[in-house]
Short mmCIF file of C-alpha atoms in Angstrom, two decimals:
data_model
loop_
_atom_site.label_atom_id
_atom_site.label_comp_id
_atom_site.label_asym_id
_atom_site.label_seq_id
_atom_site.Cartn_x
_atom_site.Cartn_y
_atom_site.Cartn_z
CA MET A 13 -47.49 6.20 -7.89
CA ASN A 14 -47.68 3.25 -9.97
CA GLU A 15 -47.13 4.64 -13.81
CA HIS A 16 -43.20 5.40 -12.65
CA ARG A 17 -43.00 1.93 -10.76
CA ALA A 18 -40.68 -0.78 -13.14
CA GLY A 19 -41.81 -3.37 -15.28
CA TRP A 20 -39.99 -6.41 -16.81
CA ARG A 21 -38.07 -4.19 -19.47
CA GLU A 22 -36.19 -2.17 -16.72
CA TRP A 23 -35.83 -4.91 -14.53
CA ALA A 24 -34.26 -6.88 -17.69
CA GLY A 25 -32.80 -3.68 -17.89
CA LEU A 26 -30.86 -3.83 -13.99
CA GLY A 27 -29.26 -7.72 -15.10
CA VAL A 28 -27.46 -6.46 -18.53
CA LEU A 29 -26.08 -3.42 -16.04
CA ALA A 30 -25.22 -6.33 -13.89
CA LEU A 31 -23.65 -8.75 -15.27
CA PRO A 32 -20.22 -6.06 -16.53
CA THR A 33 -20.74 -4.67 -12.56
CA LEU A 34 -19.91 -8.01 -11.56
CA LEU A 35 -17.08 -9.49 -14.11
CA VAL A 36 -14.62 -5.79 -13.80
CA SER A 37 -14.78 -6.37 -9.85
CA ILE A 38 -13.68 -10.21 -10.33
CA ASP A 39 -11.44 -8.85 -12.58
CA VAL A 40 -10.23 -5.74 -10.12
CA PHE A 41 -9.79 -8.37 -7.26
CA VAL A 42 -7.64 -10.67 -9.24
CA MET A 43 -5.51 -8.51 -9.69
CA LEU A 44 -3.61 -8.94 -7.18
CA LEU A 45 -3.10 -13.00 -7.24
CA ALA A 46 -1.67 -12.29 -10.35
CA LEU A 47 0.71 -10.27 -9.78
CA PRO A 48 3.61 -12.05 -9.30
CA HIS A 49 3.06 -14.30 -12.24
CA ILE A 50 2.56 -10.79 -14.69
CA SER A 51 6.61 -10.27 -12.86
CA GLU A 52 7.66 -13.18 -13.39
CA ALA A 53 6.65 -13.31 -17.34
CA LEU A 54 7.16 -10.15 -17.66
CA GLY A 55 10.08 -8.97 -16.02
CA ALA A 56 8.68 -5.86 -14.35
CA THR A 57 10.82 -4.02 -11.98
CA SER A 58 9.63 -2.83 -8.23
CA THR A 59 8.21 0.39 -9.90
CA GLN A 60 7.14 -1.23 -12.13
CA GLN A 61 4.65 -3.06 -10.73
CA LEU A 62 3.83 -0.39 -8.41
CA TRP A 63 2.26 1.46 -11.31
CA ILE A 64 0.70 -1.74 -13.16
CA MET A 65 -1.36 -2.33 -9.75
CA ASP A 66 -2.37 1.49 -8.95
CA ILE A 67 -2.59 2.75 -13.08
CA TYR A 68 -5.72 1.88 -12.90
CA GLY A 69 -6.98 3.07 -9.54
CA PHE A 70 -5.64 6.20 -11.09
CA MET A 71 -7.53 7.39 -14.36
CA LEU A 72 -10.46 5.47 -12.35
CA SER A 73 -10.38 8.18 -10.36
CA GLY A 74 -9.06 10.84 -12.10
CA PHE A 75 -11.98 10.62 -15.01
CA MET A 76 -14.12 9.81 -13.20
CA ILE A 77 -16.52 13.65 -12.37
CA THR A 78 -15.89 13.79 -17.05
CA MET A 79 -17.66 10.78 -17.49
CA GLY A 80 -20.20 11.02 -15.34
CA THR A 81 -20.90 14.63 -16.77
CA LEU A 82 -20.12 13.91 -20.36
CA GLY A 83 -23.43 11.37 -20.17
CA ASP A 84 -25.56 13.48 -18.56
CA ARG A 85 -24.55 15.19 -22.23
CA ILE A 86 -24.38 13.10 -25.02
CA GLY A 87 -26.78 9.93 -23.48
CA ARG A 88 -25.78 7.39 -20.90
CA ARG A 89 -26.00 4.38 -22.47
CA LYS A 90 -24.76 6.61 -25.35
CA LEU A 91 -21.60 6.40 -23.61
CA LEU A 92 -21.46 3.27 -21.56
CA LEU A 93 -21.73 1.39 -24.64
CA ILE A 94 -19.24 2.86 -25.53
CA GLY A 95 -17.11 3.03 -22.18
CA SER A 96 -17.72 -0.99 -22.63
CA ALA A 97 -16.19 -0.82 -26.31
CA ALA A 98 -13.69 0.85 -24.94
CA PHE A 99 -12.99 -1.68 -21.68
CA GLY A 100 -12.87 -4.91 -23.91
CA LEU A 101 -10.33 -3.76 -26.16
CA ALA A 102 -8.61 -2.83 -23.90
CA SER A 103 -8.70 -6.19 -21.50
CA VAL A 104 -7.71 -7.79 -24.60
CA LEU A 105 -4.30 -5.82 -24.92
CA ALA A 106 -3.18 -6.01 -21.29
CA ALA A 107 -3.99 -9.62 -21.51
CA PHE A 108 -1.84 -9.77 -25.37
CA SER A 109 0.67 -7.56 -22.95
CA THR A 110 4.02 -8.13 -24.06
CA SER A 111 6.27 -5.78 -21.61
CA PRO A 112 5.37 -3.80 -18.39
CA LEU A 113 5.42 -0.67 -20.38
CA THR A 114 2.72 -2.01 -22.73
CA LEU A 115 0.73 -3.31 -20.03
CA ILE A 116 0.98 -0.20 -18.02
CA ALA A 117 -0.53 1.62 -20.81
CA SER A 118 -3.44 -0.95 -20.83
CA ARG A 119 -4.28 -0.86 -18.11
CA ALA A 120 -4.63 3.36 -18.39
CA LEU A 121 -6.92 2.67 -20.25
CA LEU A 122 -8.72 0.20 -18.96
CA GLY A 123 -9.10 3.37 -16.36
CA VAL A 124 -10.33 5.84 -18.62
CA ALA A 125 -13.26 3.04 -20.11
CA GLY A 126 -13.91 2.02 -16.21
CA SER A 127 -14.61 5.62 -15.38
CA THR A 128 -17.67 5.39 -18.01
CA LEU A 129 -19.41 2.32 -16.71
CA ALA A 130 -20.39 3.25 -13.09
CA PRO A 131 -21.63 6.70 -13.20
CA CYS A 132 -23.48 6.00 -16.43
CA ALA A 133 -25.14 2.66 -14.42
CA LEU A 134 -26.32 4.20 -11.55
CA ALA A 135 -27.78 7.18 -13.63
CA LEU A 136 -29.11 4.79 -16.00
CA ILE A 137 -31.11 2.35 -13.03
CA THR A 138 -32.46 5.94 -11.04
CA ALA A 139 -33.73 6.77 -14.17
CA MET A 140 -35.21 3.02 -15.14
CA PHE A 141 -36.64 2.93 -11.81
CA ARG A 142 -38.20 6.79 -10.91
CA ASP A 143 -40.27 4.52 -7.68
CA PRO A 144 -38.25 5.13 -5.07
CA LYS A 145 -38.26 1.63 -3.16
CA GLN A 146 -37.56 0.05 -5.79
CA ARG A 147 -34.91 1.79 -6.59
CA GLY A 148 -33.73 0.57 -3.51
CA LEU A 149 -33.67 -2.02 -4.27
CA ALA A 150 -32.27 -1.76 -7.20
CA ILE A 151 -29.02 -0.05 -6.80
CA GLY A 152 -28.63 -2.51 -3.68
CA LEU A 153 -28.71 -5.44 -6.08
CA TRP A 154 -26.46 -3.21 -8.27
CA LEU A 155 -24.09 -3.22 -4.69
CA VAL A 156 -24.23 -7.09 -4.19
CA CYS A 157 -23.75 -7.83 -7.33
CA PHE A 158 -20.49 -5.17 -7.72
CA MET A 159 -19.72 -7.95 -3.59
CA GLY A 160 -20.05 -11.19 -5.43
CA GLY A 161 -17.65 -9.99 -6.94
CA ALA A 162 -14.96 -10.01 -4.30
CA ALA A 163 -16.16 -12.80 -3.01
CA VAL A 164 -14.86 -15.28 -6.38
CA GLY A 165 -12.70 -13.30 -7.75
CA PRO A 166 -9.63 -14.40 -5.92
CA VAL A 167 -11.48 -18.14 -6.17
CA VAL A 168 -11.26 -17.85 -10.35
CA GLY A 169 -8.07 -15.76 -10.46
CA GLY A 170 -6.82 -19.11 -8.61
CA VAL A 171 -8.54 -21.20 -10.80
CA LEU A 172 -7.51 -19.43 -13.72
CA LEU A 173 -3.47 -18.57 -12.77
CA GLU A 174 -3.01 -22.53 -12.09
CA ASN A 175 -4.41 -23.94 -15.73
CA PHE A 176 -4.05 -21.46 -17.71
CA TRP A 177 -1.48 -17.89 -18.53
CA TRP A 178 -1.25 -14.12 -16.65
CA GLY A 179 -3.01 -13.17 -19.21
CA SER A 180 -6.54 -14.67 -18.53
CA VAL A 181 -7.69 -13.18 -15.71
CA PHE A 182 -8.03 -9.69 -17.89
CA LEU A 183 -10.36 -11.22 -19.98
CA LEU A 184 -13.10 -12.40 -17.75
CA GLY A 185 -14.74 -9.19 -18.79
CA VAL A 186 -14.69 -9.56 -21.99
CA PRO A 187 -17.95 -11.71 -22.74
CA ALA A 188 -19.46 -9.81 -20.55
CA MET A 189 -18.98 -6.03 -22.13
CA ILE A 190 -19.82 -7.54 -26.16
CA LEU A 191 -23.26 -8.82 -24.26
CA LEU A 192 -23.78 -5.30 -23.12
CA MET A 193 -22.96 -3.77 -26.33
CA ILE A 194 -25.38 -6.65 -27.79
CA LEU A 195 -28.65 -6.19 -25.47
CA GLY A 196 -27.52 -2.18 -24.37
CA PRO A 197 -29.83 -0.91 -27.07
CA LEU A 198 -32.48 -3.26 -27.33
CA ILE A 199 -32.96 -2.78 -23.11
CA LEU A 200 -31.83 -0.65 -21.87
CA PRO A 201 -33.11 3.04 -22.05
CA GLU A 202 -31.37 6.51 -23.43
CA HIS A 203 -31.57 8.95 -21.04
CA ARG A 204 -29.13 12.83 -21.70
CA ASP A 205 -30.05 16.07 -20.45
CA GLU A 206 -31.15 18.82 -23.34
CA SER A 207 -30.27 21.90 -22.21
CA ALA A 208 -26.43 20.87 -21.42
CA GLY A 209 -23.71 22.94 -23.26
CA ARG A 210 -20.24 21.82 -24.23
CA LEU A 211 -17.73 20.63 -22.49
CA ASP A 212 -15.29 22.12 -20.59
CA PHE A 213 -11.96 21.09 -21.32
CA ARG A 214 -10.65 23.90 -19.63
CA SER A 215 -12.89 22.10 -16.67
CA VAL A 216 -11.28 18.75 -17.27
CA ALA A 217 -8.08 19.45 -17.14
CA LEU A 218 -8.35 20.85 -13.80
CA SER A 219 -10.41 18.39 -12.41
CA LEU A 220 -7.28 15.62 -13.64
CA ALA A 221 -4.73 17.67 -12.62
CA ALA A 222 -6.90 18.29 -8.79
CA ILE A 223 -7.48 14.32 -8.59
CA LEU A 224 -4.64 13.09 -9.75
CA PRO A 225 -2.14 14.54 -7.53
CA ILE A 226 -4.38 14.17 -4.75
CA VAL A 227 -4.75 9.98 -5.60
CA TYR A 228 -1.36 9.88 -6.08
CA GLY A 229 0.37 11.93 -3.10
CA LEU A 230 -2.41 10.16 -0.49
CA LYS A 231 -1.07 6.37 -2.26
CA GLU A 232 2.13 7.89 -1.85
CA LEU A 233 1.73 9.07 2.45
CA ALA A 234 1.00 5.30 2.97
CA ARG A 235 4.05 3.97 0.92
CA VAL A 236 6.72 5.91 2.11
CA GLY A 237 6.08 7.82 4.90
CA PRO A 238 5.46 11.22 6.04
CA GLU A 239 8.03 12.17 2.68
CA PRO A 240 8.44 15.77 1.09
CA ILE A 241 6.92 14.39 -2.98
CA PRO A 242 3.55 13.09 -1.76
CA PHE A 243 3.09 16.21 0.65
CA LEU A 244 4.05 18.51 -2.82
CA ALA A 245 1.90 16.59 -4.64
CA LEU A 246 -1.46 17.15 -3.07
CA ALA A 247 -0.84 20.52 -1.97
CA GLY A 248 -0.71 20.60 -6.00
CA GLY A 249 -3.78 18.77 -6.25
CA PHE A 250 -5.70 20.40 -3.66
CA ALA A 251 -4.27 23.52 -5.64
CA PHE A 252 -6.02 22.89 -8.95
CA GLY A 253 -9.23 21.64 -7.18
CA ILE A 254 -9.19 25.44 -6.10
CA ALA A 255 -9.01 26.81 -9.01
CA PHE A 256 -11.63 24.02 -10.33
CA VAL A 257 -14.43 25.23 -8.02
CA ARG A 258 -13.93 28.64 -8.62
CA ARG A 259 -14.22 27.89 -12.52
CA GLN A 260 -16.81 26.19 -11.62
CA ARG A 261 -18.75 28.60 -9.76
CA ARG A 262 -18.81 30.99 -12.48
CA LEU A 263 -19.31 29.50 -15.42
CA ALA A 264 -23.46 28.81 -17.10
CA ASP A 265 -22.87 25.99 -17.57
CA PRO A 266 -20.34 23.11 -15.45
CA LEU A 267 -18.58 20.64 -15.32
CA LEU A 268 -19.30 19.83 -12.01
CA ASP A 269 -22.72 21.37 -10.66
CA LEU A 270 -21.78 22.79 -7.14
CA ARG A 271 -25.29 23.69 -6.36
CA LEU A 272 -25.88 19.59 -5.72
CA PHE A 273 -24.17 20.05 -2.49
CA GLY A 274 -27.13 22.55 -0.52
CA ASN A 275 -29.10 19.99 -0.94
CA ARG A 276 -28.36 18.58 2.55
CA ALA A 277 -29.91 14.52 2.32
CA PHE A 278 -27.31 14.83 -0.79
CA SER A 279 -24.27 16.28 0.85
CA THR A 280 -24.62 14.54 4.87
CA ALA A 281 -25.18 11.32 2.41
CA LEU A 282 -21.87 12.07 0.78
CA GLY A 283 -19.99 12.29 3.66
CA CYS A 284 -21.50 9.94 5.04
CA MET A 285 -20.48 7.61 1.96
CA PHE A 286 -16.58 9.32 2.12
CA ALA A 287 -16.45 9.76 5.91
CA GLY A 288 -17.39 5.23 5.36
CA THR A 289 -15.09 4.14 3.26
CA MET A 290 -12.15 6.26 4.33
CA LEU A 291 -12.16 4.74 7.93
CA MET A 292 -13.38 0.42 7.13
CA GLY A 293 -12.20 0.21 3.70
CA ALA A 294 -8.44 0.11 5.09
CA LEU A 295 -9.18 -3.14 7.58
CA MET A 296 -9.33 -4.85 4.33
CA MET A 297 -5.75 -5.01 4.80
CA PHE A 298 -5.38 -5.01 8.25
CA ILE A 299 -7.28 -7.80 8.45
CA SER A 300 -5.82 -9.66 5.07
CA GLN A 301 -2.22 -9.25 6.86
CA HIS A 302 -3.64 -9.93 10.33
CA LEU A 303 -4.64 -13.72 9.17
CA GLN A 304 -1.45 -14.24 7.14
CA LEU A 305 1.00 -12.90 8.39
CA VAL A 306 -0.17 -12.85 12.20
CA GLY A 307 -2.05 -16.31 11.69
CA GLY A 308 0.23 -17.92 9.31
CA LEU A 309 -2.41 -18.66 7.17
CA SER A 310 -2.10 -19.41 2.63
CA PRO A 311 -3.93 -17.15 1.22
CA LEU A 312 -6.39 -19.11 0.16
CA ARG A 313 -7.99 -20.01 3.52
CA ALA A 314 -6.82 -16.73 5.01
CA GLY A 315 -9.51 -15.55 1.24
CA LEU A 316 -11.89 -18.35 2.82
CA TRP A 317 -11.89 -16.03 6.13
CA MET A 318 -12.77 -13.35 4.57
CA LEU A 319 -16.12 -14.50 3.09
CA PRO A 320 -17.87 -14.58 5.87
CA GLY A 321 -17.10 -10.11 6.16
CA VAL A 322 -17.62 -10.02 2.38
CA ALA A 323 -21.49 -11.82 2.79
CA ALA A 324 -23.18 -9.83 5.40
CA SER A 325 -22.53 -7.17 2.75
CA GLY A 326 -24.20 -8.67 0.47
CA ILE A 327 -26.58 -9.99 2.87
CA ALA A 328 -27.47 -5.85 3.93
CA PHE A 329 -26.89 -4.26 0.21
CA PHE A 330 -29.83 -6.17 0.06
CA VAL A 331 -32.02 -6.40 3.23
CA SER A 332 -31.51 -2.09 3.67
CA PRO A 333 -33.43 -0.51 0.96
CA LEU A 334 -36.35 -3.27 2.34
CA LEU A 335 -35.61 -2.07 6.66
CA ALA A 336 -35.76 1.78 4.54
CA ARG A 337 -39.63 1.09 3.83
CA ARG A 338 -40.33 1.39 7.44
CA ILE A 339 -37.96 3.16 8.96
CA ARG A 340 -36.16 6.60 8.54
CA PRO A 341 -32.87 6.56 5.80
CA ALA A 342 -31.60 8.78 9.75
CA TYR A 343 -31.95 5.43 11.99
CA LEU A 344 -31.42 3.11 10.46
CA ILE A 345 -28.33 4.16 8.85
CA GLY A 346 -27.62 6.17 12.71
CA GLY A 347 -28.08 2.33 13.55
CA GLY A 348 -26.03 0.42 10.85
CA ILE A 349 -22.66 2.41 11.62
CA GLY A 350 -23.30 1.78 15.62
CA LEU A 351 -23.57 -1.80 14.38
CA SER A 352 -19.85 -1.38 12.21
CA CYS A 353 -18.32 0.62 15.82
CA ILE A 354 -19.12 -3.33 17.65
CA GLY A 355 -17.34 -4.99 14.82
CA LEU A 356 -14.39 -2.76 15.05
CA LEU A 357 -14.44 -2.68 18.77
CA VAL A 358 -14.29 -6.00 18.48
CA LEU A 359 -11.76 -6.16 15.97
CA THR A 360 -9.16 -4.20 19.17
CA GLN A 361 -9.86 -7.21 20.87
CA VAL A 362 -7.85 -9.45 17.97
CA PRO A 363 -5.01 -11.48 20.11
CA ALA A 364 -1.16 -11.52 18.57
CA HIS A 365 -1.94 -14.65 17.29
CA ALA A 366 -3.88 -17.00 15.39
CA ALA A 367 -7.78 -16.00 16.18
CA PRO A 368 -9.64 -16.59 12.98
CA ALA A 369 -13.49 -16.57 13.96
CA LEU A 370 -12.40 -13.49 16.03
CA VAL A 371 -10.93 -11.70 13.36
CA ALA A 372 -14.34 -13.27 11.45
CA THR A 373 -16.50 -12.22 13.68
CA GLY A 374 -15.24 -8.43 13.57
CA PHE A 375 -14.99 -8.02 9.68
CA ALA A 376 -18.80 -9.47 9.62
CA LEU A 377 -19.21 -7.02 12.30
CA THR A 378 -18.49 -3.97 9.94
CA ASN A 379 -18.93 -4.86 6.77
CA LEU A 380 -22.79 -5.58 8.13
CA GLY A 381 -23.58 -2.28 9.33
CA ALA A 382 -22.20 -0.70 6.62
CA GLY A 383 -25.10 -2.04 4.44
CA PRO A 384 -27.47 0.72 5.21
CA PHE A 385 -25.19 3.28 4.31
CA VAL A 386 -24.42 2.51 1.32
CA THR A 387 -26.81 1.24 -0.30
CA LEU A 388 -29.23 4.11 1.09
CA GLY A 389 -26.47 6.91 1.28
CA THR A 390 -26.06 5.87 -2.28
CA ASP A 391 -30.16 5.87 -3.00
CA LEU A 392 -29.66 9.66 -1.41
CA VAL A 393 -27.21 10.88 -3.86
CA VAL A 394 -28.52 10.06 -6.66
CA GLY A 395 -32.25 9.74 -5.40
CA ASN A 396 -32.00 14.18 -4.76
CA ALA A 397 -29.43 15.23 -7.53
CA PRO A 398 -32.26 16.16 -10.12
CA PRO A 399 -33.00 13.55 -13.20
CA ALA A 400 -30.30 15.82 -15.44
CA LYS A 401 -27.72 15.64 -13.54
CA ALA A 402 -28.07 12.38 -12.14
CA GLY A 403 -24.55 10.95 -13.63
CA SER A 404 -22.80 13.49 -12.19
CA ALA A 405 -24.27 12.60 -8.82
CA ALA A 406 -23.43 8.69 -9.20
CA ALA A 407 -19.12 10.16 -10.41
CA LEU A 408 -19.22 12.50 -7.38
CA ASN A 409 -20.18 9.47 -5.13
CA GLU A 410 -17.98 6.61 -6.61
CA THR A 411 -14.95 9.64 -6.94
CA SER A 412 -15.69 9.90 -2.91
CA GLY A 413 -15.71 6.56 -2.42
CA GLU A 414 -11.75 6.34 -4.70
CA PHE A 415 -10.78 9.35 -2.44
CA GLY A 416 -11.99 7.85 0.83
CA PHE A 417 -10.27 4.25 0.18
CA ALA A 418 -7.12 6.31 -0.80
CA LEU A 419 -7.55 8.00 2.05
CA GLY A 420 -7.55 6.26 4.51
CA ILE A 421 -5.18 3.99 3.89
CA ALA A 422 -3.02 6.37 3.53
CA LEU A 423 -4.25 8.07 7.29
CA LEU A 424 -4.99 4.83 9.03
CA GLY A 425 -1.18 2.96 7.69
CA SER A 426 0.58 5.70 8.78
CA LEU A 427 -0.61 5.64 12.15
CA ALA A 428 -0.23 1.35 12.01
CA THR A 429 3.54 2.46 10.41
CA ALA A 430 4.86 4.21 13.16
CA VAL A 431 3.26 2.71 15.44
CA TYR A 432 4.89 -0.67 14.47
CA ARG A 433 8.49 1.38 13.88
CA SER A 434 8.34 2.48 17.35
CA SER A 435 7.65 -0.61 19.02
CA THR A 436 10.24 -2.80 16.77
CA PRO A 437 14.24 -3.11 17.07
CA PRO A 438 15.90 -2.64 13.28
CA ALA A 439 15.66 -6.19 12.17
CA ALA A 440 11.92 -6.19 12.40
CA GLY A 441 12.45 -4.22 9.37
CA GLU A 442 10.01 -1.77 7.78
CA THR A 443 6.38 -3.87 7.89
CA LEU A 444 5.36 -7.52 8.81
CA ALA A 445 6.04 -8.56 5.81
CA ASP A 446 9.70 -7.87 6.48
CA ALA A 447 10.35 -9.47 9.42
CA VAL A 448 8.29 -12.54 8.95
CA LEU A 449 10.53 -13.11 5.65
CA GLY A 450 13.69 -12.49 8.20
CA GLY A 451 12.36 -15.26 9.56
CA ASP A 452 14.19 -14.54 13.30
CA GLY A 453 11.14 -16.05 15.31
CA SER A 454 11.96 -14.25 18.16
CA VAL A 455 12.01 -10.35 16.65
CA ILE A 456 9.02 -11.91 14.20
CA ALA A 457 7.54 -12.10 17.28
CA VAL A 458 7.79 -8.72 18.46
CA ALA A 459 6.99 -7.09 14.63
CA ARG A 460 3.26 -9.57 15.47
CA SER A 461 2.67 -7.56 18.57
CA ALA A 462 3.69 -3.85 17.30
CA PHE A 463 1.48 -4.52 14.05
CA VAL A 464 -1.84 -5.82 16.34
CA THR A 465 -1.05 -3.04 18.62
CA GLY A 466 -1.54 -0.52 15.64
CA MET A 467 -4.84 -2.54 13.98
CA HIS A 468 -5.73 -2.22 17.50
CA LEU A 469 -5.65 2.14 17.75
CA ALA A 470 -7.28 2.08 14.05
CA ALA A 471 -9.92 -0.11 14.58
CA LEU A 472 -10.61 1.94 18.15
CA VAL A 473 -9.45 5.51 15.84
CA SER A 474 -11.91 4.82 13.67
CA ALA A 475 -14.59 3.34 16.57
CA VAL A 476 -14.73 6.91 17.86
CA ILE A 477 -15.02 9.49 14.01
CA LEU A 478 -17.71 6.25 13.07
CA ALA A 479 -19.70 7.33 16.34
CA GLY A 480 -19.24 10.84 15.72
CA VAL A 481 -20.33 10.87 11.92
CA ALA A 482 -23.60 8.56 13.43
CA VAL A 483 -25.07 11.25 15.98
CA ALA A 484 -24.04 13.89 12.53
CA VAL A 485 -26.12 11.34 10.49
CA VAL A 486 -29.00 10.83 13.00
CA PHE A 487 -29.59 14.73 12.79
CA LEU A 488 -29.16 15.94 9.84
CA LEU A 489 -31.57 12.82 7.80
CA ARG A 490 -33.83 13.20 10.81
CA PRO A 491 -36.47 14.73 8.31
CA THR A 492 -35.79 13.72 5.35
CA THR A 493 -38.23 10.19 5.38
CA SER A 494 -38.34 6.59 4.80
CA HIS A 495 -40.09 5.78 1.04
#
């Protein structure tokens, strides 16, 4: 096994891959703070604000599978460097945009360029770290950098927006991309599938026609509720998705090799990642709103109360690969999900008034338990794919997370909204934010109670479903040994 162990060059390469991940993660999270400043400076309408926020995620989700497969064909390092250069240029364009439409176009380019980063980085990590123990640790460290961006993003964004203009938040990733383009050819190895054929552009078009309407439909479902347009978008996306799958089955060299799903560990890990992201990703929304709109905290103080949860994620990402050397993945992932269920049950006890310590405790327990399935699940997905298909596997892993997050927001958000609307008078508006802006004390009290009831129900439903996922994981992954 010693011939497979990584040396200083591989660990240095991990650092080269991790730095852009950290800064791109910061770049994503500071957008939430920057949007009011952007709207004021550029005169963006509410619809344009929505597209400024969402177009990045649409393009990221839509192109991830294509870019993962393209990296397998032309070389993962090559595509990573091309994507990094494009990301840097698009960041500069976004920073100096003079109109909402220019910024929307720049954010779209950022999404396309960003779709190359995670699949290529994960595929390169898989190739560089052939020893399973080292690979698990490397993936854990890479994920810690992503969570690090989530932790420091609001703080860095606040400093930039206080001292510079709104466009400065887009320039954070540019130095890292320049560094990656300089060091990448010197340190990162090149890997590609030598036997791969040409890219099937019809499959690319079908994948976009499937993914983009589904993501759009889910986002609109969360925003406007059960209206005809979101359901039409979902139906159209699923129709194109069926056509995409049928074409992949006929092609000798498909864009997405469906045989990957024949591996039990791969399919189970991917399903676990999807379910976990779907059910726990939406909780960030509830927790942030409770701290600010129910607890009355400022955005900065709310962000500080969320830091223990972010720190718990980082610790879990780092420790989980080390524990996996002694504990079977099935039991470690299942036990972690069980801990997340306890965290969710803590959130069902949060009152309709300020209780930041209880909210932070539930959030931290939920994130701590999520560490094994995120880290080990990612390792199982990319580690159980053939080396030639590592980019495709990494892209599937990232795409399932994007789908899960959007679906969780749509389903759990819709559930909580239905509870809110059925329990409040018309004066409370559509959301708790509307009621707080209205300023009527008695209405706000009723609205806060209704919001918390919806939050309790969403957390309880998530806990029940995740408990079932934990049982399924233990049963299906039990034959998979620890590294």
